[in-house]
Amino acid sequence: METISSSLAAAIAASERFGLPLIDLHAYDLARIPIDFIDEKLMRQHRMVVLHRRGERLDVAIADPASLAALNELKFKTGLNTQPILVEDHKLTALIEKLLSHHARSALSALEAHLEESEYAIDQSRLTDDDDAPIVRFVNKILLDAIHNNVSDIHFEPFETSYRIRYRRDGILYEAARPPQALSPRISARLKVIAQLDIAERRLPQDGHFKMALSPERSLDFRINTCPTISGEKVVIRVLDPASAHLGIAQLGLEEKQQQLFLDYIQKPQGMVLVTGPTGSGKTVSLYTALGILNTEEVNISTIEDPVEINVAGINQVHVNLKAGLDFATALRAFLRQDPDIIMVGEIRDLETAEIAVKAALTGHMVLSTLHTNSAAETLTRLLNMGIPAFNVATSVSLIVAQRLARRLCNECKQIIDIPEKSLLEMGFNEDELRHGFTLFSPHSAGCRHCHFGYSGRVGVYELLPVSNAIAEVIMTGGNSLDIVQVALTEGLQTLRRSGLNRVREGLTSLEEINRIT
């Protein structure tokens, strides 16, 4: 007897239990799907597709009987009766992606036609949703696709003869769309309207933010920045998911010893814990994870950020406002007069902020902050180069966490590879590891439906450097970052490279990815 796939078996079981008809979408004529009922919210949020209209009744494809409750919304919106039809989940997913892709192409065609019909330039200050409905639909499509694909940033880039939209997913940029270049000012204007920016100002950069509700329980924040270029305004949007701030310590990806070290130091009554790494390396998530652990009724926590990316109940969060004169240093001074226990500084950028943060750490407060350096040891020398006295650096800083995010291999399509032992030794593996043996994996170049070019999600790679008495002595005697590393290695420091190789041995990521980030 032919084996039945798990998705088909689930659909058959649901059909029998709820008494609903079951069809195979692969055998369905997609040309019969009514274009008027292609609704992005319906497909993305409720996971249902209108297959056919029969008089006053709509046949609606669903994969999950839990979607039945949402049919009332469709019935109310259209005034038509609905007939649910069960289909296999993966086939419904493929159909939704196909329909939305076609819908995006149609939107672009409508945009181009709309542009050709316009004889005169449109006054941007009078631009409304009704005037530019195709633009509105297209921008909404770009934002929703970004959310669906777990994108962290969206780049809208005008050039002399073209216009490009790119997504950053798992730390890598890739092209998502190429609308006509002539639409650049209209797309920029629409994005400014959403973020309540000045659409008439196209000569200076602007910052803003907006929120999008995906469901009654979940909403996403978007941070937007515009920058004038020679070919128009480039707009970059950062997608911020508040749920990412509520990761438990186990989800950060720290190894067992690193996790315990991190917990020990953030729970000390005073001192400074610094997180370092390039933009997009997960520093903010690490800090918010620490704050989530420390956020209890018994402590007073204040943060100063530029901007406040994630709102957390129970924490006093302050947003930098340079126009009003509220910078990191000003807010820090205010915090010290408000009986704080824990202070989080979004970033130490200058000597004044660094001096106040160090003072707070030396006077009985726990200070959490970030710096942009390449390694944990370089963070200490960076503070010295800023002008902080060596004694203050040695006595205030407790722990430095250097981190990177490596793309995680897709479990569905990763491939086993064989690399000569000599090459592995050159890359940093030791003979003991090779003796015990481990399996190396590489990404599938084409990827699969579960991933993006062989990777899906990211995993943390960490280097934790506690400032011990020996390291403090190196700092006070004028040692550089290389001297600090040498002492730290004798005390058991696990470098970023070593941590990355451990992730490779565990089968979580690939050697080429670790080589890229370390």
Short mmCIF file of C-alpha atoms in Angstrom, two decimals:
data_model
loop_
_atom_site.label_atom_id
_atom_site.label_comp_id
_atom_site.label_asym_id
_atom_site.label_seq_id
_atom_site.Cartn_x
_atom_site.Cartn_y
_atom_site.Cartn_z
CA MET A 1 0.00 0.00 0.00
CA GLU A 2 1.27 3.51 -0.88
CA THR A 3 2.45 5.48 2.17
CA ILE A 4 0.38 8.52 3.09
CA SER A 5 2.33 11.66 3.98
CA SER A 6 1.90 13.05 7.50
CA SER A 7 0.29 16.28 6.19
CA LEU A 8 -2.24 14.31 4.10
CA ALA A 9 -2.99 12.00 7.03
CA ALA A 10 -3.62 15.04 9.26
CA ALA A 11 -5.92 16.58 6.64
CA ILE A 12 -7.89 13.33 6.25
CA ALA A 13 -8.29 13.00 10.02
CA ALA A 14 -9.50 16.61 10.34
CA SER A 15 -11.89 16.12 7.42
CA GLU A 16 -13.47 13.07 9.05
CA ARG A 17 -13.70 14.67 12.49
CA PHE A 18 -15.24 17.98 11.38
CA GLY A 19 -17.21 16.65 8.41
CA LEU A 20 -15.52 18.99 5.93
CA PRO A 21 -14.73 18.27 2.27
CA LEU A 22 -11.08 17.61 1.39
CA ILE A 23 -9.43 18.46 -1.94
CA ASP A 24 -5.94 18.19 -3.46
CA LEU A 25 -4.76 21.71 -4.37
CA HIS A 26 -2.35 20.29 -6.96
CA ALA A 27 -5.36 19.06 -8.93
CA TYR A 28 -7.24 22.37 -8.61
CA ASP A 29 -7.42 24.86 -11.49
CA LEU A 30 -5.86 27.99 -9.98
CA ALA A 31 -7.31 30.10 -12.81
CA ARG A 32 -10.68 29.76 -11.06
CA ILE A 33 -9.47 31.70 -8.00
CA PRO A 34 -11.30 35.06 -7.99
CA ILE A 35 -8.79 37.95 -8.07
CA ASP A 36 -11.16 40.20 -6.10
CA PHE A 37 -10.76 37.99 -3.03
CA ILE A 38 -6.93 37.84 -2.98
CA ASP A 39 -6.46 39.44 0.43
CA GLU A 40 -2.99 39.55 2.07
CA LYS A 41 -4.33 39.74 5.63
CA LEU A 42 -6.67 36.82 4.98
CA MET A 43 -3.85 34.66 3.64
CA ARG A 44 -1.03 35.71 5.99
CA GLN A 45 -2.90 36.07 9.28
CA HIS A 46 -5.77 33.60 8.95
CA ARG A 47 -4.10 31.13 6.53
CA MET A 48 -7.07 30.80 4.20
CA VAL A 49 -7.62 31.30 0.44
CA VAL A 50 -10.91 31.89 -1.40
CA LEU A 51 -10.93 29.22 -4.13
CA HIS A 52 -14.21 29.87 -5.89
CA ARG A 53 -17.42 31.87 -5.75
CA ARG A 54 -20.70 30.06 -6.34
CA GLY A 55 -23.47 32.65 -6.35
CA GLU A 56 -23.71 33.90 -2.76
CA ARG A 57 -21.23 31.34 -1.39
CA LEU A 58 -17.43 31.32 -1.19
CA ASP A 59 -15.42 28.10 -1.13
CA VAL A 60 -12.49 28.77 1.22
CA ALA A 61 -9.36 26.60 1.54
CA ILE A 62 -8.05 26.09 5.08
CA ALA A 63 -5.44 23.72 6.53
CA ASP A 64 -6.26 24.12 10.21
CA PRO A 65 -9.80 23.66 11.59
CA ALA A 66 -8.91 26.40 14.13
CA SER A 67 -9.30 28.83 11.19
CA LEU A 68 -13.05 28.18 11.18
CA ALA A 69 -13.62 31.03 13.66
CA ALA A 70 -11.99 33.50 11.27
CA LEU A 71 -14.53 32.66 8.56
CA ASN A 72 -17.03 34.92 10.33
CA GLU A 73 -14.74 37.89 9.64
CA LEU A 74 -14.69 37.02 5.94
CA LYS A 75 -18.47 36.53 5.92
CA PHE A 76 -19.00 39.92 7.59
CA LYS A 77 -16.56 41.65 5.23
CA THR A 78 -18.03 40.22 2.00
CA GLY A 79 -21.68 39.65 2.97
CA LEU A 80 -21.42 36.15 1.48
CA ASN A 81 -21.76 32.71 3.04
CA THR A 82 -18.59 30.62 3.38
CA GLN A 83 -17.90 26.92 2.83
CA PRO A 84 -14.60 25.73 4.40
CA ILE A 85 -12.62 23.15 2.45
CA LEU A 86 -9.67 21.31 3.98
CA VAL A 87 -6.33 21.12 2.12
CA GLU A 88 -2.82 19.96 3.03
CA ASP A 89 -0.82 22.53 4.97
CA HIS A 90 2.32 22.63 2.80
CA LYS A 91 0.24 22.90 -0.39
CA LEU A 92 -1.71 25.81 1.09
CA THR A 93 1.59 27.54 2.03
CA ALA A 94 2.88 27.13 -1.53
CA LEU A 95 -0.39 28.50 -2.97
CA ILE A 96 -0.31 31.55 -0.68
CA GLU A 97 3.27 32.38 -1.70
CA LYS A 98 2.38 31.97 -5.38
CA LEU A 99 -0.69 34.20 -5.13
CA LEU A 100 1.11 36.91 -3.17
CA SER A 101 4.02 36.88 -5.62
CA HIS A 102 1.59 37.30 -8.52
CA HIS A 103 -0.24 40.01 -6.58
CA ALA A 104 3.06 41.92 -6.14
CA ARG A 105 3.76 41.76 -9.88
CA SER A 106 0.24 43.03 -10.58
CA ALA A 107 0.77 45.87 -8.14
CA LEU A 108 3.95 46.87 -9.98
CA SER A 109 2.12 46.81 -13.32
CA ALA A 110 -0.59 49.02 -11.85
CA LEU A 111 2.08 51.35 -10.50
CA GLU A 112 3.74 51.69 -13.90
CA ALA A 113 0.41 52.26 -15.67
CA HIS A 114 -0.58 54.83 -13.07
CA LEU A 115 2.73 56.64 -13.62
CA GLU A 116 2.38 56.68 -17.41
CA GLU A 117 -1.16 58.10 -17.19
CA SER A 118 0.05 61.06 -15.10
CA GLU A 119 0.86 64.00 -17.37
CA TYR A 120 2.09 66.25 -14.61
CA ALA A 121 4.34 65.83 -11.58
CA ILE A 122 2.38 65.14 -8.42
CA ASP A 123 2.71 67.56 -5.52
CA GLN A 124 4.16 65.32 -2.77
CA SER A 125 2.61 67.43 -0.02
CA ARG A 126 -0.84 66.45 -1.36
CA LEU A 127 -0.10 62.76 -1.66
CA THR A 128 -2.84 60.66 -0.01
CA ASP A 129 -3.80 57.01 0.10
CA ASP A 130 -6.52 57.60 -2.52
CA ASP A 131 -4.14 59.44 -4.88
CA ASP A 132 -1.59 56.64 -4.84
CA ALA A 133 -3.42 53.46 -3.87
CA PRO A 134 -1.02 51.20 -5.88
CA ILE A 135 1.94 52.69 -3.97
CA VAL A 136 0.18 52.01 -0.66
CA ARG A 137 -0.50 48.39 -1.60
CA PHE A 138 3.03 47.86 -2.84
CA VAL A 139 4.68 49.30 0.31
CA ASN A 140 2.36 47.21 2.51
CA LYS A 141 3.35 44.15 0.49
CA ILE A 142 7.07 44.86 1.02
CA LEU A 143 6.58 45.30 4.79
CA LEU A 144 4.45 42.16 5.18
CA ASP A 145 6.88 40.06 3.14
CA ALA A 146 9.71 41.31 5.35
CA ILE A 147 7.84 40.21 8.47
CA HIS A 148 6.97 36.83 6.96
CA ASN A 149 10.62 36.19 6.01
CA ASN A 150 12.03 37.24 9.43
CA VAL A 151 13.89 40.19 7.90
CA SER A 152 15.84 42.50 10.22
CA ASP A 153 16.31 45.48 7.84
CA ILE A 154 14.72 46.76 4.62
CA HIS A 155 16.77 48.96 2.25
CA PHE A 156 15.02 51.20 -0.33
CA GLU A 157 17.84 52.33 -2.64
CA PRO A 158 17.46 54.79 -5.58
CA PHE A 159 20.10 54.87 -8.32
CA GLU A 160 20.41 56.91 -11.51
CA THR A 161 18.60 54.43 -13.75
CA SER A 162 17.18 51.86 -11.30
CA TYR A 163 15.55 51.38 -7.92
CA ARG A 164 16.35 48.45 -5.65
CA ILE A 165 14.73 47.07 -2.52
CA ARG A 166 16.82 44.69 -0.42
CA TYR A 167 16.12 42.63 2.70
CA ARG A 168 18.69 41.73 5.35
CA ARG A 169 17.96 38.22 6.57
CA ASP A 170 20.24 36.35 8.97
CA GLY A 171 22.80 39.15 8.56
CA ILE A 172 23.02 38.94 4.73
CA LEU A 173 21.46 41.38 2.25
CA TYR A 174 19.60 40.09 -0.81
CA GLU A 175 17.45 41.73 -3.45
CA ALA A 176 13.69 41.55 -2.92
CA ALA A 177 12.25 43.79 -5.67
CA ARG A 178 13.14 46.26 -8.45
CA PRO A 179 10.27 48.71 -8.91
CA PRO A 180 10.56 51.40 -11.62
CA GLN A 181 13.11 54.07 -10.73
CA ALA A 182 10.58 56.86 -11.34
CA LEU A 183 8.58 55.61 -8.35
CA SER A 184 11.40 56.36 -5.91
CA PRO A 185 10.00 59.70 -4.60
CA ARG A 186 6.50 58.26 -4.20
CA ILE A 187 7.67 55.21 -2.26
CA SER A 188 9.83 57.43 -0.03
CA ALA A 189 6.89 59.77 0.53
CA ARG A 190 4.61 56.88 1.49
CA LEU A 191 7.14 55.58 4.02
CA LYS A 192 7.47 59.07 5.51
CA VAL A 193 3.69 59.37 5.82
CA ILE A 194 3.55 56.09 7.74
CA ALA A 195 6.33 57.26 10.11
CA GLN A 196 4.84 60.79 10.40
CA LEU A 197 7.97 62.44 8.99
CA ASP A 198 8.11 65.66 6.96
CA ILE A 199 7.46 64.56 3.36
CA ALA A 200 8.49 67.97 2.02
CA GLU A 201 12.00 67.70 3.55
CA ARG A 202 14.21 65.80 1.12
CA ARG A 203 17.56 67.50 1.72
CA LEU A 204 18.28 66.36 5.29
CA PRO A 205 18.24 62.93 7.02
CA GLN A 206 15.20 62.14 9.17
CA ASP A 207 14.54 59.53 11.85
CA GLY A 208 11.18 58.11 12.85
CA HIS A 209 9.30 55.00 13.85
CA PHE A 210 5.91 53.33 13.44
CA LYS A 211 4.12 50.24 14.69
CA MET A 212 2.22 47.50 12.86
CA ALA A 213 -0.27 45.24 14.62
CA LEU A 214 -0.21 41.69 13.27
CA SER A 215 -2.81 40.37 15.70
CA PRO A 216 -4.42 41.49 18.98
CA GLU A 217 -1.53 39.82 20.85
CA ARG A 218 1.43 40.75 18.63
CA SER A 219 2.76 43.93 17.07
CA LEU A 220 6.10 44.90 15.54
CA ASP A 221 7.99 48.18 15.78
CA PHE A 222 9.74 49.70 12.76
CA ARG A 223 12.57 52.24 13.04
CA ILE A 224 13.06 54.33 9.89
CA ASN A 225 15.88 56.54 8.67
CA THR A 226 16.02 58.58 5.48
CA CYS A 227 19.23 59.85 3.88
CA PRO A 228 19.50 62.05 0.75
CA THR A 229 21.73 60.61 -2.00
CA ILE A 230 22.61 61.97 -5.45
CA SER A 231 19.81 59.86 -6.98
CA GLY A 232 17.09 60.42 -4.37
CA GLU A 233 16.35 59.45 -0.79
CA LYS A 234 17.61 56.14 0.53
CA VAL A 235 15.34 54.76 3.25
CA VAL A 236 16.34 52.03 5.67
CA ILE A 237 13.84 50.40 8.01
CA ARG A 238 14.86 48.29 11.01
CA VAL A 239 12.28 45.68 11.99
CA LEU A 240 12.11 45.30 15.78
CA ASP A 241 10.28 42.37 17.32
CA PRO A 242 9.59 42.93 21.05
CA ALA A 243 9.35 39.14 21.46
CA SER A 244 13.11 38.90 20.83
CA ALA A 245 13.75 40.83 24.06
CA HIS A 246 12.05 38.14 26.10
CA LEU A 247 14.41 35.32 25.17
CA GLY A 248 15.44 33.24 28.13
CA ILE A 249 19.11 32.89 28.98
CA ALA A 250 19.06 29.41 27.41
CA GLN A 251 17.94 30.83 24.04
CA LEU A 252 20.91 33.22 23.77
CA GLY A 253 23.15 30.35 22.71
CA LEU A 254 25.78 30.65 25.44
CA GLU A 255 27.63 27.45 26.28
CA GLU A 256 27.01 26.03 29.75
CA LYS A 257 30.11 27.55 31.40
CA GLN A 258 29.60 30.86 29.62
CA GLN A 259 25.97 30.98 30.71
CA GLN A 260 26.87 30.48 34.36
CA LEU A 261 29.62 33.10 34.15
CA PHE A 262 27.20 35.61 32.58
CA LEU A 263 24.56 35.00 35.28
CA ASP A 264 27.14 35.30 38.09
CA TYR A 265 28.40 38.69 36.92
CA ILE A 266 25.11 40.42 36.02
CA GLN A 267 23.77 39.52 39.47
CA LYS A 268 26.64 41.19 41.31
CA PRO A 269 25.60 44.29 43.31
CA GLN A 270 28.01 46.59 41.46
CA GLY A 271 30.43 46.76 38.54
CA MET A 272 30.17 47.11 34.78
CA VAL A 273 29.24 44.45 32.23
CA LEU A 274 30.06 45.50 28.65
CA VAL A 275 28.76 43.78 25.51
CA THR A 276 30.76 44.38 22.34
CA GLY A 277 30.44 43.51 18.69
CA PRO A 278 29.53 45.02 15.30
CA THR A 279 26.09 46.35 14.38
CA GLY A 280 23.58 43.52 14.12
CA SER A 281 25.51 41.10 16.33
CA GLY A 282 22.72 40.78 18.92
CA LYS A 283 24.10 43.10 21.64
CA THR A 284 20.71 44.64 22.39
CA VAL A 285 19.06 41.23 22.79
CA SER A 286 21.81 40.16 25.21
CA LEU A 287 21.34 43.30 27.30
CA TYR A 288 17.55 42.95 27.39
CA THR A 289 17.89 39.29 28.34
CA ALA A 290 20.03 40.38 31.30
CA LEU A 291 17.52 43.09 32.23
CA GLY A 292 14.70 40.54 32.04
CA ILE A 293 16.51 38.38 34.59
CA LEU A 294 17.23 41.35 36.88
CA ASN A 295 13.81 43.02 36.52
CA THR A 296 12.15 42.36 39.90
CA GLU A 297 10.11 44.44 42.31
CA GLU A 298 13.11 44.89 44.62
CA VAL A 299 15.33 46.83 42.19
CA ASN A 300 15.16 50.15 40.37
CA ILE A 301 16.28 49.82 36.73
CA SER A 302 16.77 52.79 34.38
CA THR A 303 17.93 52.74 30.75
CA ILE A 304 19.04 55.45 28.31
CA GLU A 305 18.89 54.37 24.66
CA ASP A 306 19.07 55.87 21.18
CA PRO A 307 16.42 54.89 20.37
CA VAL A 308 14.42 52.76 22.85
CA GLU A 309 14.02 49.65 20.70
CA ILE A 310 11.86 47.48 22.94
CA ASN A 311 9.47 48.58 25.68
CA VAL A 312 9.69 46.51 28.87
CA ALA A 313 7.21 46.81 31.75
CA GLY A 314 8.82 47.63 35.09
CA ILE A 315 11.87 49.39 33.62
CA ASN A 316 12.28 53.18 33.37
CA GLN A 317 13.35 53.73 29.77
CA VAL A 318 14.60 57.08 28.45
CA HIS A 319 14.92 57.99 24.78
CA VAL A 320 17.86 60.20 23.69
CA ASN A 321 16.64 63.59 22.40
CA LEU A 322 19.61 65.62 21.18
CA LYS A 323 17.44 68.53 20.01
CA ALA A 324 16.18 68.99 23.54
CA GLY A 325 19.67 68.50 25.01
CA LEU A 326 18.99 65.03 26.42
CA ASP A 327 22.03 62.91 25.62
CA PHE A 328 23.54 59.83 27.29
CA ALA A 329 25.62 61.85 29.75
CA THR A 330 22.72 64.11 30.81
CA ALA A 331 20.42 61.15 31.41
CA LEU A 332 23.12 59.27 33.33
CA ARG A 333 23.59 62.22 35.70
CA ALA A 334 19.84 62.27 36.30
CA PHE A 335 19.79 58.50 36.93
CA LEU A 336 22.42 58.83 39.67
CA ARG A 337 20.10 61.19 41.55
CA GLN A 338 17.14 58.78 41.32
CA ASP A 339 18.29 56.03 43.67
CA PRO A 340 19.20 53.48 40.95
CA ASP A 341 20.26 49.86 41.43
CA ILE A 342 20.86 48.95 37.78
CA ILE A 343 21.62 51.29 34.87
CA MET A 344 21.69 50.34 31.22
CA VAL A 345 23.40 52.67 28.73
CA GLY A 346 22.58 51.90 25.10
CA GLU A 347 26.11 52.69 23.95
CA ILE A 348 29.24 54.32 25.39
CA ARG A 349 30.24 56.68 22.58
CA ASP A 350 32.37 59.40 24.19
CA LEU A 351 34.59 60.19 27.16
CA GLU A 352 31.90 62.04 29.13
CA THR A 353 29.46 59.11 28.99
CA ALA A 354 32.26 56.66 29.79
CA GLU A 355 33.37 58.68 32.83
CA ILE A 356 29.87 58.84 34.33
CA ALA A 357 29.25 55.12 33.65
CA VAL A 358 32.54 54.22 35.35
CA LYS A 359 31.69 56.49 38.29
CA ALA A 360 28.31 54.74 38.65
CA ALA A 361 29.97 51.30 38.60
CA LEU A 362 32.45 52.42 41.27
CA THR A 363 29.76 53.80 43.58
CA GLY A 364 27.66 50.71 44.14
CA HIS A 365 25.61 50.36 40.93
CA MET A 366 25.43 47.64 38.29
CA VAL A 367 26.00 49.20 34.85
CA LEU A 368 25.24 47.41 31.59
CA SER A 369 26.33 48.90 28.27
CA THR A 370 27.76 48.28 24.79
CA LEU A 371 30.87 49.33 22.88
CA HIS A 372 31.87 48.82 19.26
CA THR A 373 35.13 46.83 19.29
CA ASN A 374 36.29 43.62 17.64
CA SER A 375 37.13 41.57 20.74
CA ALA A 376 36.74 41.57 24.51
CA ALA A 377 40.37 42.57 25.18
CA GLU A 378 40.16 45.51 22.76
CA THR A 379 37.22 46.87 24.77
CA LEU A 380 39.50 47.51 27.74
CA THR A 381 42.12 49.32 25.62
CA ARG A 382 39.32 51.30 23.92
CA LEU A 383 38.26 52.70 27.31
CA LEU A 384 41.89 53.60 28.04
CA ASN A 385 42.21 55.32 24.66
CA MET A 386 39.04 57.31 25.39
CA GLY A 387 40.83 58.79 28.37
CA ILE A 388 39.57 56.76 31.33
CA PRO A 389 42.39 56.29 33.89
CA ALA A 390 43.79 52.75 33.95
CA PHE A 391 42.98 52.32 37.66
CA ASN A 392 39.30 53.16 37.06
CA VAL A 393 39.07 50.74 34.11
CA ALA A 394 40.68 47.94 36.11
CA THR A 395 38.39 48.41 39.14
CA SER A 396 35.06 49.24 37.46
CA VAL A 397 34.76 46.73 34.58
CA SER A 398 33.70 43.26 35.78
CA LEU A 399 32.94 41.31 32.60
CA ILE A 400 33.19 41.85 28.85
CA VAL A 401 31.08 39.84 26.42
CA ALA A 402 32.19 39.88 22.77
CA GLN A 403 29.65 38.32 20.44
CA ARG A 404 28.74 37.54 16.84
CA LEU A 405 25.75 35.91 15.18
CA ALA A 406 26.44 33.02 12.80
CA ARG A 407 23.85 31.75 10.36
CA ARG A 408 22.38 28.44 11.49
CA LEU A 409 22.45 25.51 9.06
CA CYS A 410 19.08 24.25 7.87
CA ASN A 411 18.41 20.86 9.47
CA GLU A 412 16.36 19.78 6.46
CA CYS A 413 18.99 20.17 3.73
CA LYS A 414 22.48 20.53 5.29
CA GLN A 415 25.06 18.25 3.70
CA ILE A 416 27.91 16.21 5.22
CA ILE A 417 31.36 17.21 3.95
CA ASP A 418 34.81 15.68 4.37
CA ILE A 419 37.84 17.90 5.05
CA PRO A 420 41.43 16.56 5.49
CA GLU A 421 42.70 16.48 9.08
CA LYS A 422 45.66 18.70 8.20
CA SER A 423 43.31 21.44 7.04
CA LEU A 424 41.18 21.10 10.17
CA LEU A 425 44.26 21.50 12.38
CA GLU A 426 45.21 24.64 10.45
CA MET A 427 41.72 26.03 11.00
CA GLY A 428 42.01 25.70 14.78
CA PHE A 429 40.71 22.26 15.73
CA ASN A 430 42.97 20.28 18.09
CA GLU A 431 44.18 16.70 17.81
CA ASP A 432 42.01 15.54 20.70
CA GLU A 433 38.86 16.69 18.86
CA LEU A 434 39.97 14.95 15.68
CA ARG A 435 40.71 11.75 17.63
CA HIS A 436 37.19 11.64 19.05
CA GLY A 437 35.74 12.55 15.68
CA PHE A 438 32.84 14.76 14.64
CA THR A 439 30.71 15.38 11.56
CA LEU A 440 31.12 18.52 9.46
CA PHE A 441 28.22 20.00 7.52
CA SER A 442 27.90 22.58 4.74
CA PRO A 443 24.82 24.43 3.45
CA HIS A 444 22.93 23.22 0.41
CA SER A 445 23.72 25.85 -2.22
CA ALA A 446 20.12 26.09 -3.46
CA GLY A 447 18.51 25.63 -0.03
CA CYS A 448 15.01 24.26 0.40
CA ARG A 449 11.51 25.52 1.26
CA HIS A 450 12.47 25.65 4.96
CA CYS A 451 15.50 27.94 4.57
CA HIS A 452 17.33 30.66 2.66
CA PHE A 453 20.28 29.27 0.66
CA GLY A 454 20.92 26.52 3.21
CA TYR A 455 20.61 28.63 6.37
CA SER A 456 17.68 29.31 8.66
CA GLY A 457 17.99 31.54 11.72
CA ARG A 458 21.17 32.40 13.62
CA VAL A 459 23.17 31.11 16.55
CA GLY A 460 25.27 33.15 18.99
CA VAL A 461 29.06 32.91 19.20
CA TYR A 462 30.51 34.38 22.40
CA GLU A 463 33.77 35.34 24.10
CA LEU A 464 33.48 36.12 27.85
CA LEU A 465 36.36 37.89 29.56
CA PRO A 466 36.12 38.42 33.35
CA VAL A 467 38.49 41.14 34.56
CA SER A 468 40.56 39.15 37.07
CA ASN A 469 43.29 40.51 39.36
CA ALA A 470 45.95 39.41 36.86
CA ILE A 471 44.23 41.23 33.98
CA ALA A 472 43.70 44.30 36.17
CA GLU A 473 47.44 44.33 36.83
CA VAL A 474 48.17 44.20 33.07
CA ILE A 475 45.84 47.19 32.54
CA MET A 476 47.46 49.26 35.31
CA THR A 477 50.98 48.52 34.08
CA GLY A 478 50.17 49.81 30.57
CA GLY A 479 49.67 46.47 28.80
CA ASN A 480 47.94 46.35 25.41
CA SER A 481 45.14 44.07 24.15
CA LEU A 482 47.62 41.34 23.12
CA ASP A 483 49.06 41.26 26.65
CA ILE A 484 45.54 41.01 28.08
CA VAL A 485 44.70 38.09 25.73
CA GLN A 486 47.85 36.21 26.72
CA VAL A 487 46.95 36.42 30.42
CA ALA A 488 43.28 35.60 29.74
CA LEU A 489 44.23 32.47 27.76
CA THR A 490 46.18 31.14 30.74
CA GLU A 491 43.01 31.68 32.82
CA GLY A 492 40.85 29.67 30.41
CA LEU A 493 39.53 32.31 27.97
CA GLN A 494 37.51 30.79 25.14
CA THR A 495 37.97 33.10 22.15
CA LEU A 496 35.31 33.92 19.56
CA ARG A 497 37.11 31.68 17.09
CA ARG A 498 37.16 28.76 19.54
CA SER A 499 33.49 29.28 20.36
CA GLY A 500 32.69 29.31 16.64
CA LEU A 501 34.56 26.05 16.05
CA ASN A 502 32.53 24.48 18.87
CA ARG A 503 29.37 25.51 17.00
CA VAL A 504 30.77 23.81 13.88
CA ARG A 505 31.48 20.59 15.82
CA GLU A 506 27.91 20.66 17.13
CA GLY A 507 26.61 20.78 13.54
CA LEU A 508 24.88 24.14 14.11
CA THR A 509 26.79 26.16 11.52
CA SER A 510 29.44 25.77 8.81
CA LEU A 511 33.17 26.44 8.68
CA GLU A 512 32.73 29.05 5.94
CA GLU A 513 30.25 30.93 8.13
CA ILE A 514 32.61 30.95 11.12
CA ASN A 515 35.45 32.10 8.83
CA ARG A 516 33.18 34.93 7.65
CA ILE A 517 32.34 36.27 11.10
CA THR A 518 35.60 35.63 12.98
#
